């Protein structure tokens, strides 16, 4: 405050005054001779506040103005040195001299408070001046309606804005949201008997945009894919997985144009398997006929190619898409369970329409940028856009054949997999480096017989072998080792026009051959028949060598020696000892008394064995 002498004085808490208060005088308000007495001292200038409240967004402005005048305020007031510093600051900062003097004066009047260099906070700061809009508030007041109702009206319009943002109107943008909001607002006021002129119904764009977060409700209800992409996500560290522990598979349509053999153009497909533990990608390219899509047999062929590759092998778990082309993998659950812990999930289906839950989707985007977009025939991500190479004309197809396209794409992917990953838990190493490190740590691939794997995906049935052939669909199929008279398991492969397979005893799965009839008296028929019979005989001899024969006498003798020795049961009545025996049995008992004594059990067993050996010797003599 200013006292009667014109000095600026303030009262502050501290020692040196009555009741713990002291008086401090702004140095700039003292006469110049007194100020000069302090200029040579190292004492800091007292910062005397002026009660100036700057606006909250004025910090940068105040700092800038202080930098402009900081050299000038160090010179005495009214001195030539200050004038020179002001002129220099004007030239340096491109500010008018009068403006710089005005900033210095404001700072000195405030006692050195830099807040004085900022714009003053309005006296009505924090007090709401507009409720709906300036136009609406003015029309409301002009209609002699209570001003205190504007607060409730403001809440109503805010709720309407959020409701419209949550409706399909949000798809057309904020202007459509404003139009629908004002339409509903007019209707609600009209129902309450409130009529205002049309220019009064206005809401600013700023107020409309403040509620745009409500548009996510319409996205959730009508665009589940987009809503799922915006969901909160957790992070997963897959760098500790072993190679082939989890394999993610999906089909990617490539944005490259390739020619078929007949000269027509098409878009090839890539069936991909990503090893989550190393970020490697096994790829299988498919060129489809017109109107044809990726079928189960294409995916299984790609899977067989991966399993037979020496650096890949059979996976432990499969993470698949929900497409019907991946349904066949349910047939190999039993095989997957053999190399997993009991109860483990071996086949995991991805969440529908959730690209963020499939790590292979981001890998596809990376391959598009670094591999396929670098190849000829690339048409961009939008196939309907024909401006990639020529305005209004379709892009040029790949210059070579489909086979050459596959070779170049594989080479580029192999080179790309030697480049270190830039982000995430795999950062710092390339997929090839991760794979090499885990192989060095002891990992080895799991091998599977290709025919056994093919049989696992096939449809199964049984057939009875009749004279070296089985009947399937009215046709005869043969194999040299088919066991005559036996029932065998038949597998019908998933490929179209593929030959059926048979599970041969002591051999495994083999491919059957279609029986080709020969003309009567054709010599080739006799040769083929003799060859088949010899092969069948050779297979029988091979099985005989594997199964050593057992002599029947050996089995019989073993059975006889295992017979239990039981004591004869005691008779109910010993008629021989009875005085009435002759009356019941007559001469028969008398004749029995004259016979030799009966043989013991051990004597009878020896007699039986002797008779069996004699009979076997007679049989062998007769055969020889």
Coordinates of C-alpha atoms in Angstrom, one line a residue:
X1 CA 0.0 0.0 0.0
X2 CA 1.1 3.6 -0.4
X3 CA 1.5 5.8 2.6
X4 CA 1.3 9.6 2.9
X5 CA 4.8 10.0 1.6
X6 CA 4.2 8.0 -1.5
X7 CA 6.4 5.1 -0.5
X8 CA 5.1 1.6 -1.1
X9 CA 5.0 -0.3 2.2
X10 CA 3.8 -3.8 3.1
X11 CA 3.4 -5.7 6.4
X12 CA 4.8 -9.2 6.6
X13 CA 5.2 -11.8 9.3
X14 CA 8.8 -11.7 10.8
X15 CA 11.1 -10.3 13.4
X16 CA 11.7 -6.6 13.8
X17 CA 8.2 -5.3 14.4
X18 CA 5.3 -5.1 16.9
X19 CA 3.4 -8.4 17.4
X20 CA 5.7 -10.3 15.1
X21 CA 5.1 -8.0 12.1
X22 CA 7.5 -5.7 10.3
X23 CA 7.3 -3.0 7.7
X24 CA 9.1 -3.4 4.3
X25 CA 9.4 -0.6 1.9
X26 CA 9.9 -1.1 -1.9
X27 CA 13.3 0.3 -2.9
X28 CA 11.9 1.6 -6.1
X29 CA 9.5 3.9 -4.2
X30 CA 12.3 5.6 -2.2
X31 CA 14.0 8.8 -3.4
X32 CA 16.8 8.2 -5.9
X33 CA 19.7 9.2 -3.6
X34 CA 18.5 6.5 -1.1
X35 CA 18.2 3.9 -3.9
X36 CA 21.7 4.7 -5.1
X37 CA 23.0 3.9 -1.6
X38 CA 21.8 0.3 -2.0
X39 CA 22.8 -0.2 -5.6
X40 CA 26.3 -1.2 -4.7
X41 CA 25.3 -3.7 -2.0
X42 CA 24.7 -7.4 -2.5
X43 CA 21.4 -7.2 -0.6
X44 CA 18.5 -8.7 -2.7
X45 CA 15.7 -6.3 -3.6
X46 CA 12.6 -6.9 -1.5
X47 CA 9.8 -8.4 -3.6
X48 CA 6.8 -6.4 -2.7
X49 CA 3.6 -7.8 -4.1
X50 CA 0.9 -5.6 -5.7
X51 CA -2.0 -7.9 -5.3
X52 CA -1.9 -8.5 -9.1
X53 CA -3.5 -11.8 -10.1
X54 CA -2.3 -13.0 -13.5
X55 CA -4.3 -15.2 -15.8
X56 CA -3.3 -18.9 -15.5
X57 CA -2.2 -19.0 -19.2
X58 CA 0.2 -16.0 -18.9
X59 CA 3.4 -17.7 -17.6
X60 CA 5.2 -17.8 -20.9
X61 CA 4.2 -14.2 -21.7
X62 CA 5.6 -12.9 -18.3
X63 CA 8.8 -14.9 -18.7
X64 CA 9.4 -13.5 -22.2
X65 CA 8.8 -9.8 -21.1
X66 CA 11.1 -10.3 -18.2
X67 CA 13.9 -11.5 -20.5
X68 CA 13.4 -8.4 -22.7
X69 CA 13.8 -5.9 -19.8
X70 CA 16.2 -7.8 -17.4
X71 CA 19.3 -5.9 -18.7
X72 CA 17.6 -2.5 -18.6
X73 CA 16.3 -2.8 -15.0
X74 CA 19.8 -3.4 -13.7
X75 CA 20.7 0.2 -14.8
X76 CA 19.6 3.1 -12.6
X77 CA 16.3 4.7 -13.3
X78 CA 16.6 7.7 -15.7
X79 CA 20.3 7.0 -16.4
X80 CA 21.9 6.9 -19.8
X81 CA 22.8 3.3 -19.2
X82 CA 19.2 2.3 -18.9
X83 CA 18.3 4.2 -22.1
X84 CA 21.1 2.4 -23.9
X85 CA 19.9 -1.0 -22.6
X86 CA 16.4 -0.2 -23.7
X87 CA 17.5 0.7 -27.2
X88 CA 19.6 -2.5 -27.4
X89 CA 16.7 -4.6 -26.2
X90 CA 14.3 -3.0 -28.7
X91 CA 16.7 -3.9 -31.5
X92 CA 17.4 -7.4 -30.3
X93 CA 13.8 -8.4 -29.5
X94 CA 12.0 -6.3 -32.1
X95 CA 9.9 -4.6 -29.5
X96 CA 8.9 -0.9 -29.4
X97 CA 11.0 1.3 -27.0
X98 CA 7.8 2.7 -25.4
X99 CA 6.5 -0.8 -24.8
X100 CA 9.7 -1.8 -23.0
X101 CA 9.6 1.3 -20.8
X102 CA 6.0 0.5 -20.0
X103 CA 7.0 -3.1 -18.9
X104 CA 9.8 -1.7 -16.8
X105 CA 7.4 0.7 -15.1
X106 CA 4.9 -2.0 -14.3
X107 CA 7.6 -4.2 -12.8
X108 CA 9.0 -1.4 -10.7
X109 CA 5.5 -0.3 -9.5
X110 CA 4.9 -3.9 -8.4
X111 CA 8.1 -3.9 -6.3
X112 CA 9.7 -6.5 -8.6
X113 CA 6.8 -8.9 -8.9
X114 CA 7.1 -10.5 -12.4
X115 CA 3.4 -11.3 -12.4
X116 CA 2.8 -7.6 -13.2
X117 CA 4.2 -8.4 -16.7
X118 CA 1.3 -10.7 -17.4
X119 CA -2.2 -10.0 -18.3
X120 CA -4.4 -9.4 -15.3
X121 CA -6.9 -12.1 -14.3
X122 CA -10.4 -10.6 -14.9
X123 CA -12.3 -9.6 -11.9
X124 CA -15.2 -12.0 -12.8
X125 CA -12.8 -14.9 -13.4
X126 CA -14.4 -18.2 -12.5
X127 CA -17.9 -16.8 -12.8
X128 CA -20.0 -18.4 -15.5
X129 CA -21.1 -15.8 -18.0
X130 CA -22.6 -18.0 -20.8
X131 CA -25.0 -20.9 -20.0
X132 CA -26.3 -22.3 -23.3
X133 CA -24.9 -19.7 -25.8
X134 CA -24.8 -15.9 -26.0
X135 CA -27.7 -15.9 -28.5
X136 CA -29.9 -18.2 -26.4
X137 CA -29.1 -16.5 -23.1
X138 CA -29.9 -13.1 -24.5
X139 CA -33.2 -14.3 -26.0
X140 CA -34.1 -16.0 -22.7
X141 CA -33.5 -12.9 -20.7
X142 CA -35.3 -10.8 -23.3
X143 CA -38.4 -13.0 -23.0
X144 CA -38.6 -12.0 -19.2
X145 CA -37.9 -15.6 -18.0
X146 CA -36.1 -16.3 -14.8
X147 CA -32.4 -16.2 -15.1
X148 CA -31.8 -18.8 -12.5
X149 CA -33.4 -21.4 -14.8
X150 CA -30.6 -21.1 -17.3
X151 CA -28.4 -23.4 -15.1
X152 CA -30.9 -26.2 -15.5
X153 CA -31.4 -25.5 -19.2
X154 CA -27.6 -25.7 -19.6
X155 CA -27.5 -29.2 -18.0
X156 CA -30.4 -30.3 -20.3
X157 CA -28.5 -29.2 -23.4
X158 CA -25.3 -31.0 -22.3
X159 CA -27.2 -34.2 -21.8
X160 CA -28.8 -33.9 -25.2
X161 CA -25.4 -33.4 -26.8
X162 CA -24.1 -36.5 -25.2
X163 CA -27.1 -38.5 -26.2
X164 CA -26.8 -37.4 -29.8
X165 CA -23.1 -38.3 -29.9
X166 CA -24.0 -41.8 -28.7
X167 CA -26.4 -42.2 -31.7
X168 CA -25.7 -42.9 -35.4
X169 CA -25.6 -39.2 -36.0
X170 CA -21.9 -39.2 -34.8
X171 CA -20.9 -41.0 -38.0
X172 CA -21.7 -37.8 -40.0
X173 CA -19.6 -35.6 -37.8
X174 CA -20.1 -32.8 -35.3
X175 CA -22.3 -30.6 -37.5
X176 CA -24.9 -33.4 -37.8
X177 CA -24.7 -33.8 -34.0
X178 CA -25.4 -30.1 -33.5
X179 CA -28.4 -30.2 -35.9
X180 CA -30.0 -33.1 -34.2
X181 CA -29.3 -31.6 -30.8
X182 CA -31.0 -28.3 -31.6
X183 CA -33.9 -30.1 -33.2
X184 CA -34.5 -32.1 -30.0
X185 CA -33.9 -29.0 -27.9
X186 CA -36.6 -27.0 -29.7
X187 CA -39.0 -29.9 -29.4
X188 CA -38.5 -30.2 -25.6
X189 CA -38.9 -26.4 -25.1
X190 CA -42.1 -26.4 -27.2
X191 CA -43.6 -29.2 -25.2
X192 CA -43.0 -27.0 -22.1
X193 CA -44.7 -24.0 -23.8
X194 CA -41.5 -22.1 -24.3
X195 CA -41.2 -20.3 -27.7
X196 CA -38.1 -18.4 -28.7
X197 CA -37.0 -16.9 -32.0
X198 CA -35.0 -19.2 -34.3
X199 CA -31.7 -17.3 -34.1
X200 CA -31.7 -18.1 -30.3
X201 CA -31.1 -21.8 -30.9
X202 CA -27.4 -21.9 -31.3
X203 CA -24.6 -24.0 -29.7
X204 CA -20.9 -23.5 -30.4
X205 CA -18.7 -26.1 -32.0
X206 CA -16.5 -26.0 -29.0
X207 CA -19.4 -27.1 -26.7
X208 CA -20.4 -29.9 -29.1
X209 CA -16.9 -31.3 -29.4
X210 CA -16.4 -31.4 -25.6
X211 CA -18.8 -34.3 -25.4
X212 CA -17.6 -36.3 -28.4
X213 CA -16.2 -39.1 -26.2
X214 CA -19.9 -40.4 -26.0
X215 CA -19.5 -41.4 -29.7
X216 CA -17.8 -44.6 -28.5
X217 CA -21.1 -46.0 -27.3
X218 CA -22.3 -46.0 -30.9
X219 CA -19.0 -47.6 -32.0
X220 CA -19.5 -50.3 -29.4
X221 CA -23.0 -51.2 -30.6
X222 CA -22.4 -51.0 -34.3
X223 CA -18.7 -51.6 -35.0
X224 CA -17.4 -54.4 -32.8
X225 CA -14.2 -54.7 -34.7
X226 CA -13.3 -51.1 -34.1
X227 CA -14.4 -51.2 -30.5
X228 CA -12.3 -54.3 -29.9
X229 CA -9.3 -52.5 -31.4
X230 CA -9.7 -49.7 -28.8
X231 CA -10.1 -51.9 -25.8
X232 CA -7.4 -51.8 -23.0
X233 CA -4.7 -54.4 -23.6
X234 CA -2.2 -56.2 -21.5
X235 CA 1.3 -56.9 -22.7
X236 CA 2.7 -60.4 -23.1
X237 CA 6.3 -61.4 -23.2
X238 CA 6.7 -64.4 -25.6
X239 CA 10.5 -64.2 -25.7
X240 CA 10.8 -67.1 -23.2
X241 CA 8.8 -69.5 -25.4
X242 CA 10.6 -72.4 -27.0
X243 CA 10.5 -72.6 -30.8
X244 CA 7.3 -74.2 -32.1
X245 CA 5.8 -74.0 -28.6
X246 CA 3.0 -71.8 -29.9
X247 CA 2.4 -71.4 -33.7
X248 CA 0.0 -68.8 -34.9
X249 CA -1.6 -69.4 -38.3
X250 CA -3.7 -67.2 -40.6
X251 CA -4.3 -66.5 -44.3
X252 CA -3.2 -63.2 -45.8
X253 CA -4.4 -62.0 -49.2
X254 CA -1.4 -60.4 -50.8
X255 CA -1.8 -56.9 -52.5
X256 CA 0.4 -58.0 -55.4
X257 CA -0.9 -58.8 -58.9
X258 CA 0.4 -62.1 -60.4
X259 CA -0.3 -63.7 -63.8
X260 CA -1.7 -67.2 -64.1
X261 CA -0.4 -69.7 -66.6
X262 CA -3.3 -68.7 -69.0
X263 CA -2.3 -65.0 -68.8
X264 CA -5.1 -63.8 -66.5
X265 CA -4.2 -61.9 -63.4
X266 CA -5.1 -62.6 -59.8
X267 CA -4.1 -61.8 -56.2
X268 CA -2.2 -64.7 -54.6
X269 CA -2.8 -65.8 -51.0
X270 CA -0.2 -66.5 -48.3
X271 CA -0.9 -69.2 -45.7
X272 CA 1.4 -68.2 -42.9
X273 CA 2.6 -69.9 -39.6
X274 CA 4.3 -67.6 -37.1
X275 CA 6.5 -69.2 -34.5
X276 CA 5.6 -67.0 -31.5
X277 CA 8.8 -67.9 -29.7
X278 CA 11.2 -66.6 -32.4
X279 CA 8.9 -64.4 -34.6
X280 CA 9.9 -66.5 -37.7
X281 CA 7.2 -66.9 -40.4
X282 CA 6.7 -70.0 -42.4
X283 CA 4.9 -69.1 -45.6
X284 CA 3.1 -71.1 -48.2
X285 CA 1.9 -69.2 -51.3
X286 CA -1.3 -70.3 -53.2
X287 CA -2.5 -69.3 -56.6
X288 CA -6.2 -70.0 -56.9
X289 CA -8.5 -70.5 -59.8
X290 CA -11.1 -67.9 -60.7
X291 CA -13.8 -67.8 -58.1
X292 CA -11.9 -70.2 -55.8
X293 CA -11.1 -69.5 -52.2
X294 CA -8.6 -71.0 -49.7
X295 CA -9.8 -74.4 -48.8
X296 CA -8.9 -76.9 -46.0
X297 CA -6.7 -78.9 -48.3
X298 CA -4.6 -75.8 -49.0
X299 CA -4.1 -75.1 -45.3
X300 CA -3.2 -78.8 -44.6
X301 CA -0.7 -78.8 -47.5
X302 CA 0.9 -75.7 -46.0
X303 CA 0.9 -77.4 -42.5
X304 CA 2.5 -80.5 -43.9
X305 CA 5.2 -78.5 -45.6
X306 CA 6.0 -76.7 -42.3
X307 CA 6.1 -80.0 -40.4
X308 CA 8.5 -81.6 -42.9
X309 CA 10.8 -78.6 -42.9
X310 CA 14.1 -79.4 -41.0
X311 CA 14.0 -76.1 -39.0
X312 CA 10.3 -76.2 -38.1
X313 CA 8.8 -79.6 -37.3
X314 CA 5.6 -80.4 -35.5
X315 CA 4.2 -77.6 -33.2
X316 CA 3.2 -78.0 -29.5
X317 CA 0.2 -75.7 -29.6
X318 CA -1.8 -74.1 -32.5
X319 CA -3.3 -70.6 -32.3
X320 CA -5.7 -70.5 -35.2
X321 CA -8.2 -68.1 -36.8
X322 CA -11.9 -68.8 -36.7
X323 CA -12.2 -69.5 -40.5
X324 CA -13.6 -72.8 -41.7
X325 CA -10.4 -73.6 -43.4
X326 CA -8.8 -74.2 -40.0
X327 CA -11.5 -76.6 -38.7
X328 CA -9.6 -79.7 -39.8
X329 CA -6.9 -79.2 -37.2
X330 CA -9.3 -80.6 -34.6
X331 CA -8.4 -84.1 -35.9
X332 CA -4.8 -83.8 -34.7
X333 CA -5.6 -82.9 -31.1
X334 CA -4.6 -86.4 -30.0
X335 CA -1.2 -85.9 -31.7
X336 CA -0.7 -82.5 -30.0
X337 CA -1.6 -83.9 -26.6
X338 CA 1.3 -86.4 -26.9
X339 CA 3.9 -83.6 -26.7
X340 CA 2.1 -81.4 -24.1
X341 CA 1.4 -81.6 -20.4
X342 CA -1.9 -83.4 -19.4
X343 CA -4.8 -81.1 -19.7
X344 CA -3.0 -78.4 -21.7
X345 CA -4.9 -76.5 -24.4
X346 CA -3.4 -77.6 -27.6
X347 CA -5.6 -75.7 -30.1
X348 CA -6.6 -72.2 -29.3
X349 CA -9.1 -70.3 -31.4
X350 CA -8.7 -66.5 -31.6
X351 CA -11.4 -64.1 -30.6
X352 CA -13.6 -63.3 -33.6
X353 CA -13.0 -59.9 -35.2
X354 CA -10.1 -59.2 -32.8
X355 CA -7.0 -58.4 -34.8
X356 CA -5.2 -57.1 -31.8
X357 CA -5.4 -60.6 -30.1
X358 CA -3.5 -62.2 -33.0
X359 CA 0.2 -61.3 -33.1
X360 CA 0.5 -62.5 -36.7
X361 CA -1.7 -59.5 -37.8
X362 CA 1.1 -57.0 -36.9
X363 CA 3.6 -59.3 -38.5
X364 CA 1.6 -59.1 -41.7
X365 CA 1.6 -55.3 -41.6
X366 CA 5.4 -55.4 -41.2
X367 CA 5.9 -57.8 -44.1
X368 CA 3.7 -55.5 -46.3
X369 CA 6.0 -52.5 -45.5
X370 CA 9.4 -54.2 -45.8
X371 CA 8.8 -57.1 -48.2
X372 CA 5.8 -57.1 -50.5
X373 CA 5.6 -53.3 -51.1
X374 CA 9.2 -53.5 -52.4
X375 CA 8.2 -56.0 -55.1
X376 CA 6.9 -55.4 -58.6
X377 CA 3.2 -55.9 -58.9
X378 CA 2.4 -54.2 -55.6
X379 CA -0.9 -52.4 -55.8
X380 CA -1.1 -50.8 -52.4
X381 CA -3.4 -51.6 -49.5
X382 CA -6.5 -50.3 -51.3
X383 CA -7.2 -52.4 -54.3
X384 CA -9.9 -50.0 -55.5
X385 CA -7.4 -47.2 -55.8
X386 CA -5.9 -47.3 -59.3
X387 CA -3.5 -44.4 -58.7
X388 CA -0.6 -46.5 -57.4
X389 CA 1.3 -46.5 -60.7
X390 CA -0.9 -45.0 -63.4
X391 CA -3.8 -42.6 -62.9
X392 CA -7.0 -44.3 -63.9
X393 CA -5.3 -47.5 -65.0
X394 CA -4.8 -50.8 -63.2
X395 CA -1.3 -51.4 -61.7
X396 CA 1.1 -53.5 -63.6
X397 CA 1.3 -57.2 -62.6
X398 CA 4.5 -59.0 -61.5
X399 CA 6.9 -59.3 -64.4
X400 CA 7.6 -63.1 -63.9
X401 CA 5.7 -66.3 -63.2
X402 CA 4.0 -67.2 -60.0
X403 CA 6.9 -69.6 -59.2
X404 CA 9.4 -66.7 -59.6
X405 CA 7.2 -64.5 -57.4
X406 CA 7.3 -67.2 -54.7
X407 CA 11.1 -67.5 -54.9
X408 CA 11.7 -63.7 -54.7
X409 CA 9.2 -63.3 -51.8
X410 CA 10.8 -66.1 -49.8
X411 CA 14.3 -64.6 -50.4
X412 CA 13.1 -61.2 -49.3
X413 CA 11.5 -62.6 -46.1
X414 CA 14.6 -64.6 -45.3
X415 CA 16.7 -61.4 -45.6
X416 CA 14.1 -59.5 -43.5
X417 CA 14.3 -62.1 -40.7
X418 CA 18.0 -61.3 -40.3
X419 CA 17.3 -57.7 -39.3
X420 CA 17.0 -57.0 -35.6
X421 CA 13.6 -56.3 -34.2
X422 CA 13.2 -52.6 -33.1
X423 CA 10.7 -52.7 -30.3
X424 CA 9.0 -55.0 -27.8
X425 CA 10.3 -57.9 -25.8
X426 CA 12.2 -59.2 -28.8
X427 CA 14.0 -55.9 -29.3
X428 CA 17.7 -56.2 -30.2
X429 CA 17.7 -59.5 -32.0
X430 CA 16.5 -60.7 -35.3
X431 CA 14.2 -63.8 -35.7
X432 CA 17.1 -65.7 -37.0
X433 CA 19.2 -64.8 -34.0
X434 CA 16.4 -65.8 -31.6
X435 CA 16.1 -69.2 -33.4
X436 CA 19.9 -69.8 -33.4
X437 CA 20.1 -69.0 -29.7
X438 CA 17.3 -71.4 -28.7
X439 CA 18.7 -74.2 -30.9
X440 CA 22.1 -73.7 -29.2
X441 CA 20.3 -73.9 -25.8
X442 CA 19.1 -77.4 -26.7
X443 CA 15.8 -77.2 -28.6
X444 CA 15.2 -79.8 -31.3
X445 CA 12.2 -80.1 -33.7
X446 CA 9.6 -82.9 -33.5
X447 CA 9.5 -85.1 -36.6
X448 CA 6.3 -86.7 -37.9
X449 CA 5.8 -89.3 -40.7
X450 CA 4.2 -87.4 -43.6
X451 CA 1.8 -90.3 -44.5
X452 CA 0.8 -90.7 -40.8
X453 CA 0.1 -86.9 -40.7
X454 CA -1.9 -87.1 -43.9
X455 CA -3.9 -90.0 -42.5
X456 CA -4.7 -88.0 -39.3
X457 CA -6.5 -85.4 -41.4
X458 CA -8.3 -88.1 -43.6
X459 CA -11.7 -89.7 -43.2
X460 CA -11.4 -93.3 -42.1
X461 CA -13.3 -96.5 -42.9
X462 CA -12.6 -100.3 -43.1
X463 CA -12.5 -102.8 -45.9
X464 CA -12.0 -106.5 -46.2
X465 CA -9.2 -107.8 -48.4
X466 CA -10.4 -110.2 -51.1
X467 CA -7.7 -111.8 -53.3
X468 CA -5.2 -109.0 -52.8
X469 CA -7.6 -106.1 -53.4
X470 CA -10.2 -103.9 -51.6
X471 CA -13.3 -102.4 -53.1
X472 CA -13.8 -98.6 -52.7
X473 CA -16.5 -96.8 -54.5
X474 CA -17.0 -99.6 -57.0
X475 CA -13.3 -99.7 -57.9
X476 CA -10.6 -102.1 -56.9
X477 CA -7.4 -100.9 -55.2
X478 CA -4.4 -103.1 -54.6
X479 CA -1.1 -103.2 -52.6
X480 CA 1.4 -106.1 -52.6
X481 CA 1.2 -106.4 -48.8
X482 CA -2.5 -106.4 -48.3
X483 CA -3.3 -109.4 -46.0
X484 CA -5.9 -111.7 -47.7
X485 CA -9.1 -112.2 -45.8
X486 CA -8.3 -109.6 -43.2
X487 CA -10.1 -106.3 -42.5
X488 CA -7.9 -103.3 -42.8
X489 CA -8.3 -99.6 -42.0
X490 CA -8.7 -97.3 -45.0
X491 CA -8.1 -93.5 -45.0
X492 CA -9.6 -91.2 -47.6
X493 CA -7.4 -88.1 -48.0
X494 CA -8.7 -84.6 -48.0
X495 CA -7.2 -83.8 -51.4
X496 CA -9.4 -84.0 -54.4
X497 CA -8.7 -87.1 -56.6
X498 CA -6.1 -88.3 -54.1
X499 CA -5.5 -92.1 -53.8
X500 CA -6.8 -93.8 -50.6
X501 CA -4.3 -95.1 -48.0
X502 CA -4.3 -98.4 -46.1
X503 CA -2.9 -99.2 -42.6
X504 CA -0.8 -102.3 -43.3
X505 CA 0.0 -104.7 -40.4
X506 CA 3.6 -104.3 -39.1
X507 CA 4.3 -101.6 -41.7
X508 CA 2.1 -98.5 -41.3
X509 CA 0.3 -96.3 -43.8
X510 CA 0.8 -96.9 -47.5
X511 CA -0.9 -95.6 -50.6
X512 CA -3.2 -97.9 -52.5
X513 CA -3.0 -98.2 -56.3
X514 CA -6.0 -98.4 -58.6
X515 CA -6.4 -101.8 -60.1
X516 CA -6.0 -101.6 -63.9
X517 CA -7.8 -104.4 -65.9
X518 CA -6.0 -106.2 -68.7
X519 CA -7.3 -107.5 -72.0
X520 CA -7.7 -111.3 -72.3
X521 CA -4.6 -113.1 -73.3
X522 CA -2.6 -110.0 -72.7
X523 CA 0.9 -110.9 -71.7
X524 CA 1.3 -107.8 -69.4
X525 CA -1.6 -109.1 -67.3
X526 CA 0.2 -112.4 -66.6
X527 CA 3.4 -110.5 -65.8
X528 CA 1.6 -108.2 -63.4
X529 CA -0.3 -111.1 -61.7
X530 CA 3.0 -113.0 -61.2
X531 CA 4.7 -109.9 -59.8
X532 CA 1.8 -109.2 -57.4
X533 CA 1.9 -112.8 -56.2
X534 CA 5.6 -112.7 -55.7
X535 CA 5.3 -109.5 -53.8
X536 CA 2.5 -110.9 -51.6
X537 CA 4.6 -114.1 -51.0
X538 CA 7.6 -112.0 -50.1
X539 CA 5.6 -109.9 -47.7
X540 CA 4.3 -113.1 -46.1
X541 CA 7.8 -114.5 -45.7
X542 CA 8.9 -111.2 -44.2
X543 CA 6.1 -111.3 -41.6
X544 CA 7.0 -115.0 -40.9
X545 CA 10.6 -114.0 -40.1
X546 CA 9.2 -111.4 -37.7
X547 CA 6.8 -113.8 -36.1
X548 CA 8.8 -117.0 -35.1
X549 CA 6.5 -120.1 -35.3
X550 CA 5.6 -122.0 -32.1
X551 CA 5.3 -125.8 -32.2
X552 CA 1.8 -127.1 -31.2
X553 CA 3.3 -129.8 -29.1
X554 CA 5.1 -127.2 -27.1
X555 CA 1.9 -125.3 -26.3
X556 CA 0.0 -128.6 -25.6
X557 CA 2.7 -129.9 -23.2
X558 CA 2.6 -126.5 -21.4
X559 CA -1.2 -126.7 -21.0
X560 CA -1.0 -130.3 -19.7
X561 CA 1.6 -129.5 -17.1
X562 CA -0.6 -126.7 -15.9
X563 CA -3.6 -129.0 -15.2
X564 CA -4.5 -129.0 -11.5
X565 CA -4.1 -132.2 -9.5
X566 CA -7.3 -132.8 -7.5
X567 CA -8.1 -135.6 -5.0
X568 CA -11.1 -137.8 -5.9
X569 CA -14.2 -137.1 -3.8
X570 CA -15.0 -139.7 -1.2
X571 CA -18.0 -141.9 -2.1
X572 CA -21.3 -141.3 -0.4
X573 CA -21.7 -145.0 0.5
X574 CA -18.9 -147.6 0.3
X575 CA -21.0 -150.4 -1.0
X576 CA -18.0 -152.8 -1.2
X577 CA -17.8 -152.8 2.5
X578 CA -21.5 -153.2 3.1
X579 CA -23.0 -156.6 4.0
X580 CA -25.7 -155.9 1.5
X581 CA -23.3 -155.3 -1.5
X582 CA -24.0 -158.6 -3.2
X583 CA -27.7 -158.0 -3.1
X584 CA -27.4 -154.5 -4.8
X585 CA -24.6 -155.2 -7.3
X586 CA -24.7 -158.9 -7.9
X587 CA -21.8 -160.6 -9.8
X588 CA -20.5 -157.2 -11.0
X589 CA -18.9 -156.5 -7.6
X590 CA -17.5 -160.0 -7.5
X591 CA -15.9 -159.5 -10.9
X592 CA -14.4 -156.1 -9.9
X593 CA -12.6 -157.6 -7.0
X594 CA -10.6 -159.8 -9.4
X595 CA -9.3 -156.8 -11.5
X596 CA -5.8 -155.2 -10.9
X597 CA -5.5 -152.1 -8.6
X598 CA -6.3 -148.7 -10.3
X599 CA -3.4 -146.4 -11.4
X600 CA -2.5 -143.3 -9.4
X601 CA -2.9 -139.7 -10.8
X602 CA 0.8 -139.3 -11.6
X603 CA 0.8 -142.6 -13.5
X604 CA -2.1 -141.5 -15.6
X605 CA -0.4 -138.2 -16.4
X606 CA 2.7 -139.9 -17.6
X607 CA 0.7 -142.3 -19.7
X608 CA -1.2 -139.4 -21.4
X609 CA 2.1 -137.6 -22.3
X610 CA 3.6 -140.8 -23.7
X611 CA 0.6 -141.3 -26.0
X612 CA 0.7 -137.7 -27.2
X613 CA 4.4 -137.9 -28.1
X614 CA 3.8 -141.2 -29.9
X615 CA 1.0 -139.7 -31.9
X616 CA 3.0 -136.6 -32.9
X617 CA 5.9 -138.8 -34.0
X618 CA 3.6 -140.8 -36.2
X619 CA 2.2 -137.6 -37.8
X620 CA 5.6 -136.2 -38.6
X621 CA 6.8 -139.5 -40.1
X622 CA 3.7 -139.6 -42.3
X623 CA 4.3 -135.9 -43.5
X624 CA 8.0 -136.6 -44.3

